[in-house]
Coordinates of C-alpha atoms in Angstrom, one line a residue:
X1 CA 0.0 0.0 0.0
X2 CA 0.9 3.5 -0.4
X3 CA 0.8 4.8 2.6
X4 CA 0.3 8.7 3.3
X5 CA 1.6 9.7 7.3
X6 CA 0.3 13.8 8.5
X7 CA 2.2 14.7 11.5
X8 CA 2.8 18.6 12.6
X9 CA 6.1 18.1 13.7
X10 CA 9.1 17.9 12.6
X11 CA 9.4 13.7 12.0
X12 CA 13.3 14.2 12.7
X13 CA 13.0 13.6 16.3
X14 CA 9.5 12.1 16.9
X15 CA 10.5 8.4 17.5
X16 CA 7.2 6.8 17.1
X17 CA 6.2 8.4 14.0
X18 CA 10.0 7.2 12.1
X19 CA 9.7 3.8 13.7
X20 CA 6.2 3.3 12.0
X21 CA 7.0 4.3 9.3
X22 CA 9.9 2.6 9.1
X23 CA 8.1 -0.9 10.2
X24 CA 5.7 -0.5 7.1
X25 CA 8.4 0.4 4.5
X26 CA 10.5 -2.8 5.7
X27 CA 6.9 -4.4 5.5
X28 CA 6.4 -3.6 1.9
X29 CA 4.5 -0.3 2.2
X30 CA 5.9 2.6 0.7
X31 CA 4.7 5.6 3.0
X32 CA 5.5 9.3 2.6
X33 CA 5.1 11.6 5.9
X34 CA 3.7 15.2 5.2
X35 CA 5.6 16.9 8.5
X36 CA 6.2 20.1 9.7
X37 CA 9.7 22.3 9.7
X38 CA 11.7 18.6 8.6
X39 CA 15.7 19.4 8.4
X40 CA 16.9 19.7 5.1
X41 CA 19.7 17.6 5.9
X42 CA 17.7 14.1 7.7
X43 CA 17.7 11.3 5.8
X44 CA 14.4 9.2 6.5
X45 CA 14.6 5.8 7.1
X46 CA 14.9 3.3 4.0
X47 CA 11.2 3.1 1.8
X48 CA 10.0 6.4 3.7
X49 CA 9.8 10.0 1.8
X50 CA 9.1 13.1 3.6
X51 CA 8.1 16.5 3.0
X52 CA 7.4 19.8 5.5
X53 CA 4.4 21.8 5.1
X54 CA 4.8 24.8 6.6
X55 CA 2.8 28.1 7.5
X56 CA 2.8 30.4 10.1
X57 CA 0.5 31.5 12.8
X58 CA -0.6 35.2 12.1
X59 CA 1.1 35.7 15.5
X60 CA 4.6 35.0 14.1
X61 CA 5.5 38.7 13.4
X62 CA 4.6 39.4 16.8
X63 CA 6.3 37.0 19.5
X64 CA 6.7 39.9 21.9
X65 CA 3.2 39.3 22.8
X66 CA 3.8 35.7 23.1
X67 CA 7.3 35.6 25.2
X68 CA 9.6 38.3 23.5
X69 CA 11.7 35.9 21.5
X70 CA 12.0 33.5 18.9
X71 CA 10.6 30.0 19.1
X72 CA 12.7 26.8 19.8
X73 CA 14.1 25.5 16.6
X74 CA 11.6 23.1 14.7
X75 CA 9.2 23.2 17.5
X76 CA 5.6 22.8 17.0
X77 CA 2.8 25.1 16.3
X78 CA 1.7 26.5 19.0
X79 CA 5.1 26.1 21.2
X80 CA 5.3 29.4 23.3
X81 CA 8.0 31.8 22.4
X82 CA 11.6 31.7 24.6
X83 CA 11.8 34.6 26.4
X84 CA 15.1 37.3 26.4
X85 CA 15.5 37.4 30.6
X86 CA 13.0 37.4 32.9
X87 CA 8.8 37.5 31.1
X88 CA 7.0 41.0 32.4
X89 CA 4.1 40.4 34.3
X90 CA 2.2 42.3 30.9
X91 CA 3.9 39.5 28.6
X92 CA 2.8 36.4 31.2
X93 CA -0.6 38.1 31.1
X94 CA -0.3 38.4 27.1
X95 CA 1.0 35.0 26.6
X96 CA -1.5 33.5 28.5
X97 CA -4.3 35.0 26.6
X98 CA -3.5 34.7 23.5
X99 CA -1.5 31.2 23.4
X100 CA -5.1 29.2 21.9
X101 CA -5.3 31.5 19.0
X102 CA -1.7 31.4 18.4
X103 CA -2.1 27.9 18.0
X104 CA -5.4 27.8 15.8
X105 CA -4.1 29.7 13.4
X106 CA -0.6 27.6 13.3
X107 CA -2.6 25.1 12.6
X108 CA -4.4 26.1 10.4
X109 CA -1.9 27.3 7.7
X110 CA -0.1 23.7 8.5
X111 CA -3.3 22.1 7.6
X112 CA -3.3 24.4 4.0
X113 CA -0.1 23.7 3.3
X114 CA -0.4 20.2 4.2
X115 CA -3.4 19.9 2.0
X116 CA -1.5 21.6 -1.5
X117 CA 1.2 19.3 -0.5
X118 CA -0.8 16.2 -0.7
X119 CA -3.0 17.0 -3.5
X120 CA -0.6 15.3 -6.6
X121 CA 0.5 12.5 -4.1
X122 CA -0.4 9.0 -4.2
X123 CA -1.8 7.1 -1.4
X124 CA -3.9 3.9 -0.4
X125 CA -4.2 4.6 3.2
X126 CA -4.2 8.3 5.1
X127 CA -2.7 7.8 8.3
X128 CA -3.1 11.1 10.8
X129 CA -1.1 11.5 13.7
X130 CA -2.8 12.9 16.8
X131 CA -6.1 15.1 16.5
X132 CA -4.2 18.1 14.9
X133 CA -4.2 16.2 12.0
X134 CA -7.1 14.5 12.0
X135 CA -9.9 16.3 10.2
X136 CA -7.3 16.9 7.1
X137 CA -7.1 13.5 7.3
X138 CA -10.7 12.7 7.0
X139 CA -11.0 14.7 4.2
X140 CA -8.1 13.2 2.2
X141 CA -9.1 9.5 3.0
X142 CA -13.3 10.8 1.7
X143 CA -11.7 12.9 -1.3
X144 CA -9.7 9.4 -2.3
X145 CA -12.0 6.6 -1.2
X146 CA -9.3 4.9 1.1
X147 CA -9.0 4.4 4.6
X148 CA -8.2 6.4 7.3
X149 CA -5.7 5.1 10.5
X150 CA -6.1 7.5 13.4
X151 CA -3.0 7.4 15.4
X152 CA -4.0 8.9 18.8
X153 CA -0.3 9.7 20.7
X154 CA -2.5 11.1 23.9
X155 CA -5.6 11.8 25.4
X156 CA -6.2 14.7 23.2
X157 CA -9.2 16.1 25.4
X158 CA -7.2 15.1 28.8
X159 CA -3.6 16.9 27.8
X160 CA -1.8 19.6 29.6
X161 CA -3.7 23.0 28.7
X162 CA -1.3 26.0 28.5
X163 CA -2.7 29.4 28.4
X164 CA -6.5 30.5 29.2
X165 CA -9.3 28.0 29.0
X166 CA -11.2 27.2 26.2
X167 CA -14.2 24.6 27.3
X168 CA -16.4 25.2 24.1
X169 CA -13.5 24.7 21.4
X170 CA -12.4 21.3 24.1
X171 CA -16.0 20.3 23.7
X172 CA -16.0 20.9 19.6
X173 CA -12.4 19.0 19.4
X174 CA -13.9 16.4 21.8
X175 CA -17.5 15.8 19.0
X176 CA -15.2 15.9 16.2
X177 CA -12.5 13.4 17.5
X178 CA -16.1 11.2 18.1
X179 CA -17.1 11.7 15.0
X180 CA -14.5 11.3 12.4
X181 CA -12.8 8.4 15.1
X182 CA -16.2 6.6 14.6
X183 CA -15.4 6.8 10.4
X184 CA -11.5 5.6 10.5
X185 CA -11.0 2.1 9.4
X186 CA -8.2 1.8 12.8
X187 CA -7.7 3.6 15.6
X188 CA -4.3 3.8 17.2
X189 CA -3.0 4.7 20.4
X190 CA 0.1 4.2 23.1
X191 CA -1.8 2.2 26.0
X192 CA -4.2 0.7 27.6
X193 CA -5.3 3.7 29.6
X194 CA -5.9 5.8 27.1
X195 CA -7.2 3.1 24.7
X196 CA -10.0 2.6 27.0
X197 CA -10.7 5.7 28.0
X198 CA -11.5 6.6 23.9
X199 CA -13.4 3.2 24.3
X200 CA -15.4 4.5 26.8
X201 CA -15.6 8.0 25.7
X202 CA -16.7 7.3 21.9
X203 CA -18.1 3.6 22.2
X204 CA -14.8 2.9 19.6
X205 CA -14.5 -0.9 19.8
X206 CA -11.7 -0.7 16.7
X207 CA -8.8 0.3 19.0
X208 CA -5.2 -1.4 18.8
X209 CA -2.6 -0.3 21.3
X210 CA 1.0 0.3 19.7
X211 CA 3.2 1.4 23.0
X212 CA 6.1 3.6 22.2
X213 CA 8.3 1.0 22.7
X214 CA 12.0 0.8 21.5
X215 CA 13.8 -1.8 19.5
X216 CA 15.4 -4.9 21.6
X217 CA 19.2 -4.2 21.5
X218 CA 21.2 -1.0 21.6
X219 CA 24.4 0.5 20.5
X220 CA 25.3 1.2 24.0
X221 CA 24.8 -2.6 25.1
X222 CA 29.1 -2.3 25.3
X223 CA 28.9 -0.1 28.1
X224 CA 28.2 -1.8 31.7
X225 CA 25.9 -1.2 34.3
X226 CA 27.6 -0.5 37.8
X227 CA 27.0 -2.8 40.3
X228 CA 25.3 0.0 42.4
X229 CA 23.5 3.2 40.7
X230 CA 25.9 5.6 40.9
X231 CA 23.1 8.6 39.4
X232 CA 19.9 9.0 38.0
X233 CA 18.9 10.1 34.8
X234 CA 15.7 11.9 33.6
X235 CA 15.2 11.9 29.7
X236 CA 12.7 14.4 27.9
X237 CA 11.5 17.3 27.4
X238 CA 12.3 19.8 30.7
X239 CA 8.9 21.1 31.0
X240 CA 6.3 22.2 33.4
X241 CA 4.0 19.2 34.9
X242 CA 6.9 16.5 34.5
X243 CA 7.9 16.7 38.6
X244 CA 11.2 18.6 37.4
X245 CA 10.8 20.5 40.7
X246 CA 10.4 17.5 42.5
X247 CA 13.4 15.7 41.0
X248 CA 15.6 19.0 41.8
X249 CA 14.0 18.8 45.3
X250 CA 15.0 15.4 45.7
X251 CA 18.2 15.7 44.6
X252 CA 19.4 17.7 47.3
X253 CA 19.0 14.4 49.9
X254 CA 20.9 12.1 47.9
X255 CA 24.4 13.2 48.1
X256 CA 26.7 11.1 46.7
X257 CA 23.8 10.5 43.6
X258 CA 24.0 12.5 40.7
X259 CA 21.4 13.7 39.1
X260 CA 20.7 14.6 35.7
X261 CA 18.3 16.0 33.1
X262 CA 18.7 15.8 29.5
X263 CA 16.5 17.0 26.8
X264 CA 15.0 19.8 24.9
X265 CA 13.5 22.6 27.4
X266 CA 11.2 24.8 27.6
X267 CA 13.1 27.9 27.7
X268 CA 10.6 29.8 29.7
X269 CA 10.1 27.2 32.4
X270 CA 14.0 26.6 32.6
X271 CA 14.5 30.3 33.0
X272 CA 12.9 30.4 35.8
X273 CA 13.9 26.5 37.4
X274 CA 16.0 26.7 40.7
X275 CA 18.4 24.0 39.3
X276 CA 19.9 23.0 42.6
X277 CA 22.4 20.2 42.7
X278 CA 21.0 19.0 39.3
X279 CA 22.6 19.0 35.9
X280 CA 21.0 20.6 33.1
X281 CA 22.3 18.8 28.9
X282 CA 20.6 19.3 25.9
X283 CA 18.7 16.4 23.9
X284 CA 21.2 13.5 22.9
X285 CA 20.9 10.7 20.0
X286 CA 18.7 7.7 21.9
X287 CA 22.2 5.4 21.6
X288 CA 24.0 8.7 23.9
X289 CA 21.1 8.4 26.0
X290 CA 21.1 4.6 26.5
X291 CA 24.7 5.0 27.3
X292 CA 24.1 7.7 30.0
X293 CA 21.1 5.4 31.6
X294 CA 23.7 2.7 31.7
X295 CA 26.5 4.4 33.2
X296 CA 24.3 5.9 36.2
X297 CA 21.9 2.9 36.7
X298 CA 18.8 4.5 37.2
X299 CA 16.2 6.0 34.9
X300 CA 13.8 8.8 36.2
X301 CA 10.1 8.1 34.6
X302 CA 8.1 11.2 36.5
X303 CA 4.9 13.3 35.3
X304 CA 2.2 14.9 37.1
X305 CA -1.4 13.9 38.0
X306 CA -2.7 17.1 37.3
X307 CA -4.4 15.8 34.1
X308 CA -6.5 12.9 32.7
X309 CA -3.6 12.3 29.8
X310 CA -0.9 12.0 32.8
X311 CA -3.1 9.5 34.6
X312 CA -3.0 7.5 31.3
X313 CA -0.3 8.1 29.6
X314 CA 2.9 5.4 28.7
X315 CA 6.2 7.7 28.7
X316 CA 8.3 6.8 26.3
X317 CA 10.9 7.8 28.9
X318 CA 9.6 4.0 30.4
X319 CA 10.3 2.0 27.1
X320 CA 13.6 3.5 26.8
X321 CA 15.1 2.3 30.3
X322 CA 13.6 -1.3 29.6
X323 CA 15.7 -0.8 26.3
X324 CA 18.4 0.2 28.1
X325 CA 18.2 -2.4 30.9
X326 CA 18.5 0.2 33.5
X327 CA 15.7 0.1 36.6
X328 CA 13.5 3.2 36.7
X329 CA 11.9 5.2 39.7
X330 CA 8.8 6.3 38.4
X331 CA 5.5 8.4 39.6
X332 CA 3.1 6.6 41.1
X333 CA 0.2 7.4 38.3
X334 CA -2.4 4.9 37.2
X335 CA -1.2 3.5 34.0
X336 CA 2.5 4.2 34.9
X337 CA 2.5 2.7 38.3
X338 CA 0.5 -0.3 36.6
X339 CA 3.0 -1.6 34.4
X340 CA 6.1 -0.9 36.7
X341 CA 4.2 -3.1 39.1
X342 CA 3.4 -5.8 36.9
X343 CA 6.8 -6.5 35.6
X344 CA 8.6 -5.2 38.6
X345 CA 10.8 -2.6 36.8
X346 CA 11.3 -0.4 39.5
X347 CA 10.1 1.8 42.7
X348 CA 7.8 4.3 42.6
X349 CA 7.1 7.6 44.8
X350 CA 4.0 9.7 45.6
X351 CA 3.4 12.9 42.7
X352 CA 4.8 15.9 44.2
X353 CA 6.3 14.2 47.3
X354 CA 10.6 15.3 46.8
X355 CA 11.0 13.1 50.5
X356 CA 9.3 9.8 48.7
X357 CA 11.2 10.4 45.4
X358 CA 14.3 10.0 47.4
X359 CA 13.4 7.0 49.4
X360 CA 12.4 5.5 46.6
X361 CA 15.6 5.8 44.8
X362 CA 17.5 4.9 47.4
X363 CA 15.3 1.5 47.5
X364 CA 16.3 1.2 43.5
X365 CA 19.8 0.9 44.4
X366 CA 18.8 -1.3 47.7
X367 CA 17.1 -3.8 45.3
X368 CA 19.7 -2.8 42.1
X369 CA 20.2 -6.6 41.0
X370 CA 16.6 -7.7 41.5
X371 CA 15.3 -4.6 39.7
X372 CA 17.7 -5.1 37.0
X373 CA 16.8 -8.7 36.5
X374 CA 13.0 -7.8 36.5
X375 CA 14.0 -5.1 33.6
X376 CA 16.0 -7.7 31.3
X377 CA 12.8 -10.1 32.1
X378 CA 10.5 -7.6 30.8
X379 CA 12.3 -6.8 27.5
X380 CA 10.6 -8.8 25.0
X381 CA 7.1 -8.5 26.4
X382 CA 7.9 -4.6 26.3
X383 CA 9.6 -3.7 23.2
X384 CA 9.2 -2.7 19.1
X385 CA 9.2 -6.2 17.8
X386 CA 6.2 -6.9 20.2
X387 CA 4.3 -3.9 18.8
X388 CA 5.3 -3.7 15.5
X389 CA 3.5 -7.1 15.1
X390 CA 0.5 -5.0 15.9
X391 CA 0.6 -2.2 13.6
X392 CA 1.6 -4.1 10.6
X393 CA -1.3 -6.8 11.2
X394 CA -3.6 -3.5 11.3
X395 CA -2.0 -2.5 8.0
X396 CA -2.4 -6.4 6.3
X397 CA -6.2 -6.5 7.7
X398 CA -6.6 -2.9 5.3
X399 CA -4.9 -4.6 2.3
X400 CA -6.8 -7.4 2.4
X401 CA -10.3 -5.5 2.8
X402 CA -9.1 -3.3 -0.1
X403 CA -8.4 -6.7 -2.4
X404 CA -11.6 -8.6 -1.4

């Protein structure tokens, strides 16, 4: 099949939209992304094409009402502006009230662009990633006659709201996810928790989980584990609602531990982070990061309860210690907590709680060899081989309704 992927990001760096696409090409499908801001210079993976269809919000030209800078290199519609020194109380103000429009209208002119882009292309399948994407995708798959895959990467309605509310466009987003859901030939999303939750939402009985799971193996297999953690390591984005102040909190009663967090940041919210004893890196190639987990021992795997996506969601940030084979302290958060229980992977500490962070991490390296036998255990049930048996069984079942 000819597959045709809509993502507003920039595909470069967003792990689960490559590795699908990379499972269909090496499955016989020849799939071409339509991204947003893509690096001239990436090479996609072998059988996979991509393009960027851009367009700005009609807030570009003025980011001093939306943080006083420029925005983070290939970031997303809608990602607030970085600020140059500390945000006015008049900018937080302005930022805040105007961040929903900003994002709108970004994407908005994606989905034009997007549209031109796809109009001379192709395709036996329309695959949309995340609602963003979806009513373009709709659209395409009706103007063509093929089917539409509906790739869910979150609780849309139950995700992290920056900026003032908006219940009557959440309610429209919320009757048009039903809707156009209820018409895709597959639906697609990282876990159980949130695959139940559209279940029960929408009445969608044509759900398939595909968990953000990593390959089995890595480059950085070389390097050892130590015999007792000698650090902890949180990997993703530094943002607000992901515990980082609880982390930095925590870090200060574990001397002798160090602690680290690596990835892109929210230059706003780091600007105004009391650090601590913590280290601050930018984002690393997932074979760096695998080496990092492995030299410190322990993976950090923290995000709020704050919101209904949090309570569901499966950090990838979990997927990539199991890959790792390092033991992870994690939030104790429904569908997190869930699966580190089941296959013992690690400890976990109460949301918010800096003095049960630490004690749980100083359990981790109390229990270090169990923990890490419980992770290598776990591999094969929790990895891409497992998963990409799901999403390429979704993709034969399409084929073969096409062909009967």
């Amino acid at each position: 099949m000819n597959v045709l992927m809509l993502v507003i990001t920039t595909v470069a760096t967003d792990t689960r939209v490559v590795r699908e696409a990379a499972t269909l090409a090496a499955a016989g499908h020849d799939v071409h992304i339509i991204g947003r801001g893509v690096p001239g210079d990436w090479l996609p993976p072998p059988g996979v094409t991509v393009s960027s269809a851009d367009g700005a919000s009609v807030f570009a030209t003025s980011r001093a009402a939306l943080g006083g800078g420029p925005a983070p290199t290939g970031a997303p519609p809608g990602t607030p502006a970085a600020p140059r020194g500390p945000m006015p109380p008049y900018r937080r103000a302005a930022r805040w009230m105007l961040l929903p429009q900003h994002r709108a209208s970004a994407f908005a002119a994606w989905t034009r662009s997007a549209r031109r882009d796809a109009a001379d292309r192709v395709f036996d399948a329309v695959h949309a990633h995340d609602f963003n994407t979806l009513v373009l995708g709709a659209e395409l798959a009706r103007q063509r006659g093929v089917p539409l895959v509906y790739d869910s990467h979150e609780l849309w309605s139950g995700r992290p709201r920056v900026g003032r509310p908006t219940p009557l466009l959440a309610a429209r987003e919320a009757r048009i996810e039903g809707e156009l859901g209820r018409e895709a030939a597959a639906v697609l999303t990282v876990g159980e928790g949130v695959a139940n939750a559209l279940r029960g939402r929408y009445g969608w009985r044509h759900v398939s989980v595909v968990h953000n799971t990593f390959p089995r193996g890595t480059a950085a297999a070389a390097v050892p584990l130590p015999d007792r953690p000698t650090g902890a390591v949180y990997a993703g984005r530094i943002a607000p609602y992901r515990e980082i102040e609880t982390i930095v909190a925590a870090a200060r009663d574990l001397p002798g531990l160090d602690v680290t967090l690596v990835g892109p940041a929210d230059d706003t919210y780091l600007g105004e982070l009391d650090r601590g004893p913590v280290a601050v890196e930018p984002a690393l190639p997932v074979d760096d990061v695998d080496a990092l987990l492995r030299r410190t021992g322990l993976a950090l795997v923290t995000h709020s309860d704050r919101w209904e996506n949090h309570r569901l969601a499966m950090p990838n940030k979990l997927f990539h210690a199991v890959r790792a084979g390092v033991p992870v302290v994690a939030t104790d958060v429904r569908e997190l907590a869930r699966v580190v229980r089941e296959h013992g992977l690690g400890t976990l500490y109460r949301p918010g709680d800096d003095a049960s962070l630490a004690a749980a991490v100083r359990e981790a390296c109390e229990r270090y060899p169990e923990l890490t036998a419980n992770v290598r255990a776990a591999e094969p049930r929790l990895s891409w081989e497992h998963d990409a048996a799901t999403l390429t069984g979704v993709y034969a079942r399409l084929g073969a309704g096409r062909t009967a």
